[in-house]
CSV table of C-alpha atoms in Angstrom, one decimal:
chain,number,residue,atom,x,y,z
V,68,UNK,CA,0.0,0.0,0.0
V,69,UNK,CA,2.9,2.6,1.1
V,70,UNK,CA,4.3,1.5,-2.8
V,71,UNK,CA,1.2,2.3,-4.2
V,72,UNK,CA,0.6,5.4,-2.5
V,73,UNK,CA,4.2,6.6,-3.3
V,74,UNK,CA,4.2,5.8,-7.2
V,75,UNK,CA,0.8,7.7,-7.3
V,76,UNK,CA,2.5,10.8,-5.1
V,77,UNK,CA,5.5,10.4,-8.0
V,78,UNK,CA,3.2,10.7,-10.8
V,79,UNK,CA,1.6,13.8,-9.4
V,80,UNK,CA,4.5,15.7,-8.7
V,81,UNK,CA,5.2,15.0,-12.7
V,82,UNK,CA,2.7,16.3,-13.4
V,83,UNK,CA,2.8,19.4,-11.6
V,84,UNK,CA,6.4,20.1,-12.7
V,85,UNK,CA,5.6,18.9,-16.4
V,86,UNK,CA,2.9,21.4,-16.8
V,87,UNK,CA,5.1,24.5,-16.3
V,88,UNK,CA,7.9,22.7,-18.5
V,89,UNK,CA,5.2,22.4,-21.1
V,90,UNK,CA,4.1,26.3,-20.5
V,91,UNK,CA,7.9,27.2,-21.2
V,92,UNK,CA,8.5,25.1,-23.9
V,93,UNK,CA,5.1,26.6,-25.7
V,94,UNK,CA,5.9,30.0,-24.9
V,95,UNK,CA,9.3,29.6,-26.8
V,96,UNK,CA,8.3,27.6,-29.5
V,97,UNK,CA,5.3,30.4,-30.5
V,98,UNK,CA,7.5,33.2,-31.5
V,99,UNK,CA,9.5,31.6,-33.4
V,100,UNK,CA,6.4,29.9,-35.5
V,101,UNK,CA,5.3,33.5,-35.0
V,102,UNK,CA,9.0,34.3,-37.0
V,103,UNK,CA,8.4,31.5,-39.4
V,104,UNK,CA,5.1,32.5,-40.4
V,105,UNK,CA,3.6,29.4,-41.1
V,106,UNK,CA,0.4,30.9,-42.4
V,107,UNK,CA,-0.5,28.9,-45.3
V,108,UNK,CA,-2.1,25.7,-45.8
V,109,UNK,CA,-0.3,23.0,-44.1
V,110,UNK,CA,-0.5,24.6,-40.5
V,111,UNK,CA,-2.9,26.8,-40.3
V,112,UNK,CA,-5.5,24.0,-39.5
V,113,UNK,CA,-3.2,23.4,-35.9
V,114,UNK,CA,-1.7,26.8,-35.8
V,115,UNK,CA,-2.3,29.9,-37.6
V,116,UNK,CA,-0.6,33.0,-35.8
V,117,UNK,CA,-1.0,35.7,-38.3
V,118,UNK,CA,-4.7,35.2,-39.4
V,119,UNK,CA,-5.7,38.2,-37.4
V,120,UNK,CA,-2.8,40.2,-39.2
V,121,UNK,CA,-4.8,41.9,-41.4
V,122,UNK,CA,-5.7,45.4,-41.8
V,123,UNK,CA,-8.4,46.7,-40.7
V,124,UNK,CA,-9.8,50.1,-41.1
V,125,UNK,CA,-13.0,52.0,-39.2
V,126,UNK,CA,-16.3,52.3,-41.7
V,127,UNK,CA,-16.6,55.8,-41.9
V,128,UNK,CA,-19.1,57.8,-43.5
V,129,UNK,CA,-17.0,59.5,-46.7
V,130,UNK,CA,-20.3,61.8,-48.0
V,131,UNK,CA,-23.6,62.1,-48.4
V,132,UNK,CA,-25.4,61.5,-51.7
V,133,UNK,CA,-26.5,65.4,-52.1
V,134,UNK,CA,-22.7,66.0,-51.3
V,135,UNK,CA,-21.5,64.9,-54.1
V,136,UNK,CA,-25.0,65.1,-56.8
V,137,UNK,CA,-23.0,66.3,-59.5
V,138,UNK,CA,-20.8,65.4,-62.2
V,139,UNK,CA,-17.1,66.4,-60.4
V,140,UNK,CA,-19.0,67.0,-56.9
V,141,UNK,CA,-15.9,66.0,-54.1
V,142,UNK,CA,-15.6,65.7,-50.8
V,143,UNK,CA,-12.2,65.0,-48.7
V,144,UNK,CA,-11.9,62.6,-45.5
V,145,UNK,CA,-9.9,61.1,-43.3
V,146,UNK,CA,-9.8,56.8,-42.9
V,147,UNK,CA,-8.4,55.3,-39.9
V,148,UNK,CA,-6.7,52.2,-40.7
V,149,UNK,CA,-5.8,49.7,-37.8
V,150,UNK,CA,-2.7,47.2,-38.5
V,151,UNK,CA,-1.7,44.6,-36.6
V,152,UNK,CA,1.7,45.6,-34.7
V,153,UNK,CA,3.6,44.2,-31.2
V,154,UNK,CA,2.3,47.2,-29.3
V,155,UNK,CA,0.8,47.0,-25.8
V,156,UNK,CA,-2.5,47.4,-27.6
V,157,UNK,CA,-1.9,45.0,-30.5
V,158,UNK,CA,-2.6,47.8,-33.1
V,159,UNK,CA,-0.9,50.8,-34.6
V,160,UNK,CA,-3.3,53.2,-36.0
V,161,UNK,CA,-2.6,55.5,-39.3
V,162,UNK,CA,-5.2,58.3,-40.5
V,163,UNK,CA,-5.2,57.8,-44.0
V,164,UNK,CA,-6.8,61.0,-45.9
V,165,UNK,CA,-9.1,60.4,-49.3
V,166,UNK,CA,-11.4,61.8,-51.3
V,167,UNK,CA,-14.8,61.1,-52.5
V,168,UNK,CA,-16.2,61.9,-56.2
V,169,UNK,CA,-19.0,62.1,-58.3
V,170,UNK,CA,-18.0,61.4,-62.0
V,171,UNK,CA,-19.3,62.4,-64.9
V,172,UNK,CA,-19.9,58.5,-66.2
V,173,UNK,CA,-20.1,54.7,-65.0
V,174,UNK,CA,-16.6,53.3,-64.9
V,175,UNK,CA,-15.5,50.2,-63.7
V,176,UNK,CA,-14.3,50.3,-60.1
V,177,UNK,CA,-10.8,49.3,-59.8
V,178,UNK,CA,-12.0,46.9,-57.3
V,179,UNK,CA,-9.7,43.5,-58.4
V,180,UNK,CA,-8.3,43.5,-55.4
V,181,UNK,CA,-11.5,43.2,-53.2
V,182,UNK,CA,-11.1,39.2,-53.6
V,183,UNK,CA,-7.6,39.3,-51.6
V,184,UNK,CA,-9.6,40.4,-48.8
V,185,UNK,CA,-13.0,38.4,-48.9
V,186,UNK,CA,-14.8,40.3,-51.0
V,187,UNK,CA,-15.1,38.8,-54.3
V,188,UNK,CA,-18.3,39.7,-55.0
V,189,UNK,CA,-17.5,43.7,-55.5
V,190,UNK,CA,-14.9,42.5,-58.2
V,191,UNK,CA,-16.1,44.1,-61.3
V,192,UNK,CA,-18.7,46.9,-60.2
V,193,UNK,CA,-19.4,49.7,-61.9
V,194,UNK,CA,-20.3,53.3,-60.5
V,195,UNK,CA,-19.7,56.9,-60.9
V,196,UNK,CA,-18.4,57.2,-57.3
V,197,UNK,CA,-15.0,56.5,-56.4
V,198,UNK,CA,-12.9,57.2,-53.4
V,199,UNK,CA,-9.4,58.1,-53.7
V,200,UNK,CA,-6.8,57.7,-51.0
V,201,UNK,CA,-4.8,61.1,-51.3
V,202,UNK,CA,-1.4,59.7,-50.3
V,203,UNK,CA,0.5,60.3,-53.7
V,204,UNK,CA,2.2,56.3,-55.0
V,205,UNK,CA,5.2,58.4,-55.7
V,206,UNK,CA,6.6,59.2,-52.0
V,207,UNK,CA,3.7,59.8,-49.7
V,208,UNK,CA,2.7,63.3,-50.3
V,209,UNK,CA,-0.6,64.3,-50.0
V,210,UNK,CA,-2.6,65.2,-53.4
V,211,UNK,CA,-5.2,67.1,-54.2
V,212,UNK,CA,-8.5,67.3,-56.5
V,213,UNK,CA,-8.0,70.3,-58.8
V,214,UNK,CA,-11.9,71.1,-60.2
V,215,UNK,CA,-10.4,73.2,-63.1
V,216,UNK,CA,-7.5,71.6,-65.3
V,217,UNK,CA,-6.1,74.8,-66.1
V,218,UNK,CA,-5.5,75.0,-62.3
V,219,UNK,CA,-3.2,72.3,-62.7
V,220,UNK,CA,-1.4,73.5,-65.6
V,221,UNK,CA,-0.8,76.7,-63.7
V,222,UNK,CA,-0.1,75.8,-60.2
V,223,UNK,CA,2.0,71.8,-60.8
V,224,UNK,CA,4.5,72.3,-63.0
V,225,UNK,CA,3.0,73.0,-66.4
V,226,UNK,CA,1.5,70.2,-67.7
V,227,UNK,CA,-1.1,70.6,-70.7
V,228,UNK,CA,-3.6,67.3,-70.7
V,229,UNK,CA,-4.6,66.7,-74.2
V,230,UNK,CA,-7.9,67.4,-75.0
V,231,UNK,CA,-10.3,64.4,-74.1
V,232,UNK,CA,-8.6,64.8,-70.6
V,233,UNK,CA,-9.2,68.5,-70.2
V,234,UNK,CA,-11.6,68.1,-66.7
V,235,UNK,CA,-11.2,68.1,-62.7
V,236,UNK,CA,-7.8,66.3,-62.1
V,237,UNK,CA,-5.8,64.9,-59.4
V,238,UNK,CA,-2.7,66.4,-58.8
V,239,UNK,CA,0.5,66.3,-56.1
V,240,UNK,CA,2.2,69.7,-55.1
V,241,UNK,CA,5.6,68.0,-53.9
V,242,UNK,CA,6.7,66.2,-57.3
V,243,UNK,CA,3.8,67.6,-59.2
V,244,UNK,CA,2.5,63.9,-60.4
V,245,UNK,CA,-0.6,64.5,-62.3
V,246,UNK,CA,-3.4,61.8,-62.4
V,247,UNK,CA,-6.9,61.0,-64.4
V,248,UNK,CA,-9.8,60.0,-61.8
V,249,UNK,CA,-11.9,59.2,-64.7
V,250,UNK,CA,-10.2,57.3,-66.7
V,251,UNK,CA,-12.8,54.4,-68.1
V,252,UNK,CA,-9.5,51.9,-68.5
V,253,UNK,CA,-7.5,52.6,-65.6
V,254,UNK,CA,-9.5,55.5,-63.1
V,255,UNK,CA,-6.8,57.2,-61.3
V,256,UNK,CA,-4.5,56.7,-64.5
V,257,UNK,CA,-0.7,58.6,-64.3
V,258,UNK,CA,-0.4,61.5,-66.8
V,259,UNK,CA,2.7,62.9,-65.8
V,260,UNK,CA,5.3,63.0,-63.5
V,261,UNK,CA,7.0,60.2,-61.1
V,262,UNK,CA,4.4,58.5,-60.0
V,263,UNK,CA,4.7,54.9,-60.5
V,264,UNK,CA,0.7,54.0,-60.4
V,265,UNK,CA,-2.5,55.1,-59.5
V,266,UNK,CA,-3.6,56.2,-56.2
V,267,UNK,CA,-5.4,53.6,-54.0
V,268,UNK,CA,-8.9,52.9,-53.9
V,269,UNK,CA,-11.8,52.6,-51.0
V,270,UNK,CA,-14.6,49.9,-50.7
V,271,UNK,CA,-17.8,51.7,-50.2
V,272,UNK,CA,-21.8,50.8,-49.4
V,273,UNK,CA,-24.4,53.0,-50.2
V,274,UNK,CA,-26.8,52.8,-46.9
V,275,UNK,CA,-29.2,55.4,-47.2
V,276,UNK,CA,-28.1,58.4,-48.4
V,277,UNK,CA,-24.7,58.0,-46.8
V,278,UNK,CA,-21.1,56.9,-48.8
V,279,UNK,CA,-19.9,54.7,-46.5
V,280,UNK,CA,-16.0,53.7,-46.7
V,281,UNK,CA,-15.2,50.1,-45.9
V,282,UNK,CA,-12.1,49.2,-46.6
V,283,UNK,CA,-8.8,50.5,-48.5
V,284,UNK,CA,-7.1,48.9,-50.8
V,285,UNK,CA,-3.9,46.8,-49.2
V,286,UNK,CA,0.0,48.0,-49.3
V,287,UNK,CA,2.5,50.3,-48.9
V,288,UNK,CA,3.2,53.5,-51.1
V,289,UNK,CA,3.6,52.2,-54.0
């Protein structure tokens, strides 16, 4: 009996020490899959640390509909965009300033990237609302919407847009890159200057007669 009762103490005590072994061993062995990254496929079914490290921004109400009625109607805002980061609050927060307009005609939203973030279904959607970020691709700057073209010839360097694009622009005061928000191919298209792309584009609902922003589209700068 004294045996028994001493191989039963024995276990116990393994137990007790193994669990804070295990603790340790678990608490080592997560940054480092946290290093590795193991986010795809094989793992993620066990272990999956960076599902959750996707960006997320606050819906925010970008306009109203009589805000922006009328062909080359605008309206700036500011996004809040939440990512991820080893903070004591698990976030870093960046205000990310766009604008709103009303064009003249349907276009195609340049929406193909909605399906890297769950949303598939906006892929292909056509409107005469778009929302701009204002952070230039080139190297941050903020842009601006220029109503009058000839304001842009004046005030960013010169530039003449040939006739078909002679309408409200988009254009950035530090490197003077000049861009078409209407363009039916590519909205948001590079005329001139460094720019290597267009600006980024917002998700947006219509609920009611508000233009709500949902998401922006993913990356850095450029």
């Amino acid at each position: 009996m004294g045996t028994q009762e001493h191989l039963q103490r024995r276990r116990f005590l393994r137990l007790v020490t193994g669990v804070p072994v295990l603790g340790a061993a678990l608490s080592f062995l997560s940054p480092l899959l946290r290093l590795l990254k193991p986010n795809d496929r094989p793992f993620e079914v066990f272990y999956n640390p960076t599902r959750r490290d996707i960006p997320l921004g606050e819906v925010t109400v970008a306009a109203s509909l009589r805000e922006v009625a009328r062909p080359w109607d605008f309206k700036y805002f500011v996004f809040t965009q939440k990512y991820p980061q080893y903070t004591p609050t698990g976030l870093r927060q960046a205000s990310v300033p766009a604008v709103v307009l009303r064009l003249p005609q349907k276009i195609r939203l340049p929406w193909d990237w909605a399906g890297q973030i769950g949303k598939p279904q906006l892929v292909g959607r056509e409107s005469d609302i778009i929302i701009f970020s204002r952070i230039c691709p080139h190297l941050g700057c903020i842009f601006n919407f220029v109503p009058n073209w000839q304001e842009v010839t004046a005030g960013y360097g010169g530039y003449v847009p040939p006739p078909p694009r002679r309408h409200a622009l988009i254009a950035c005061p530090c490197h003077l890159s000049i861009f078409d928000p209407a363009d039916p191919q590519q909205p948001g298209r590079v005329l001139s200057g460094p720019a290597p792309r267009p600006p980024r584009t917002f998700l947006y609902e219509i609920r009611g007669e508000q233009i709500v922003a949902t998401d922006v589209e993913p990356g850095g700068i450029a």
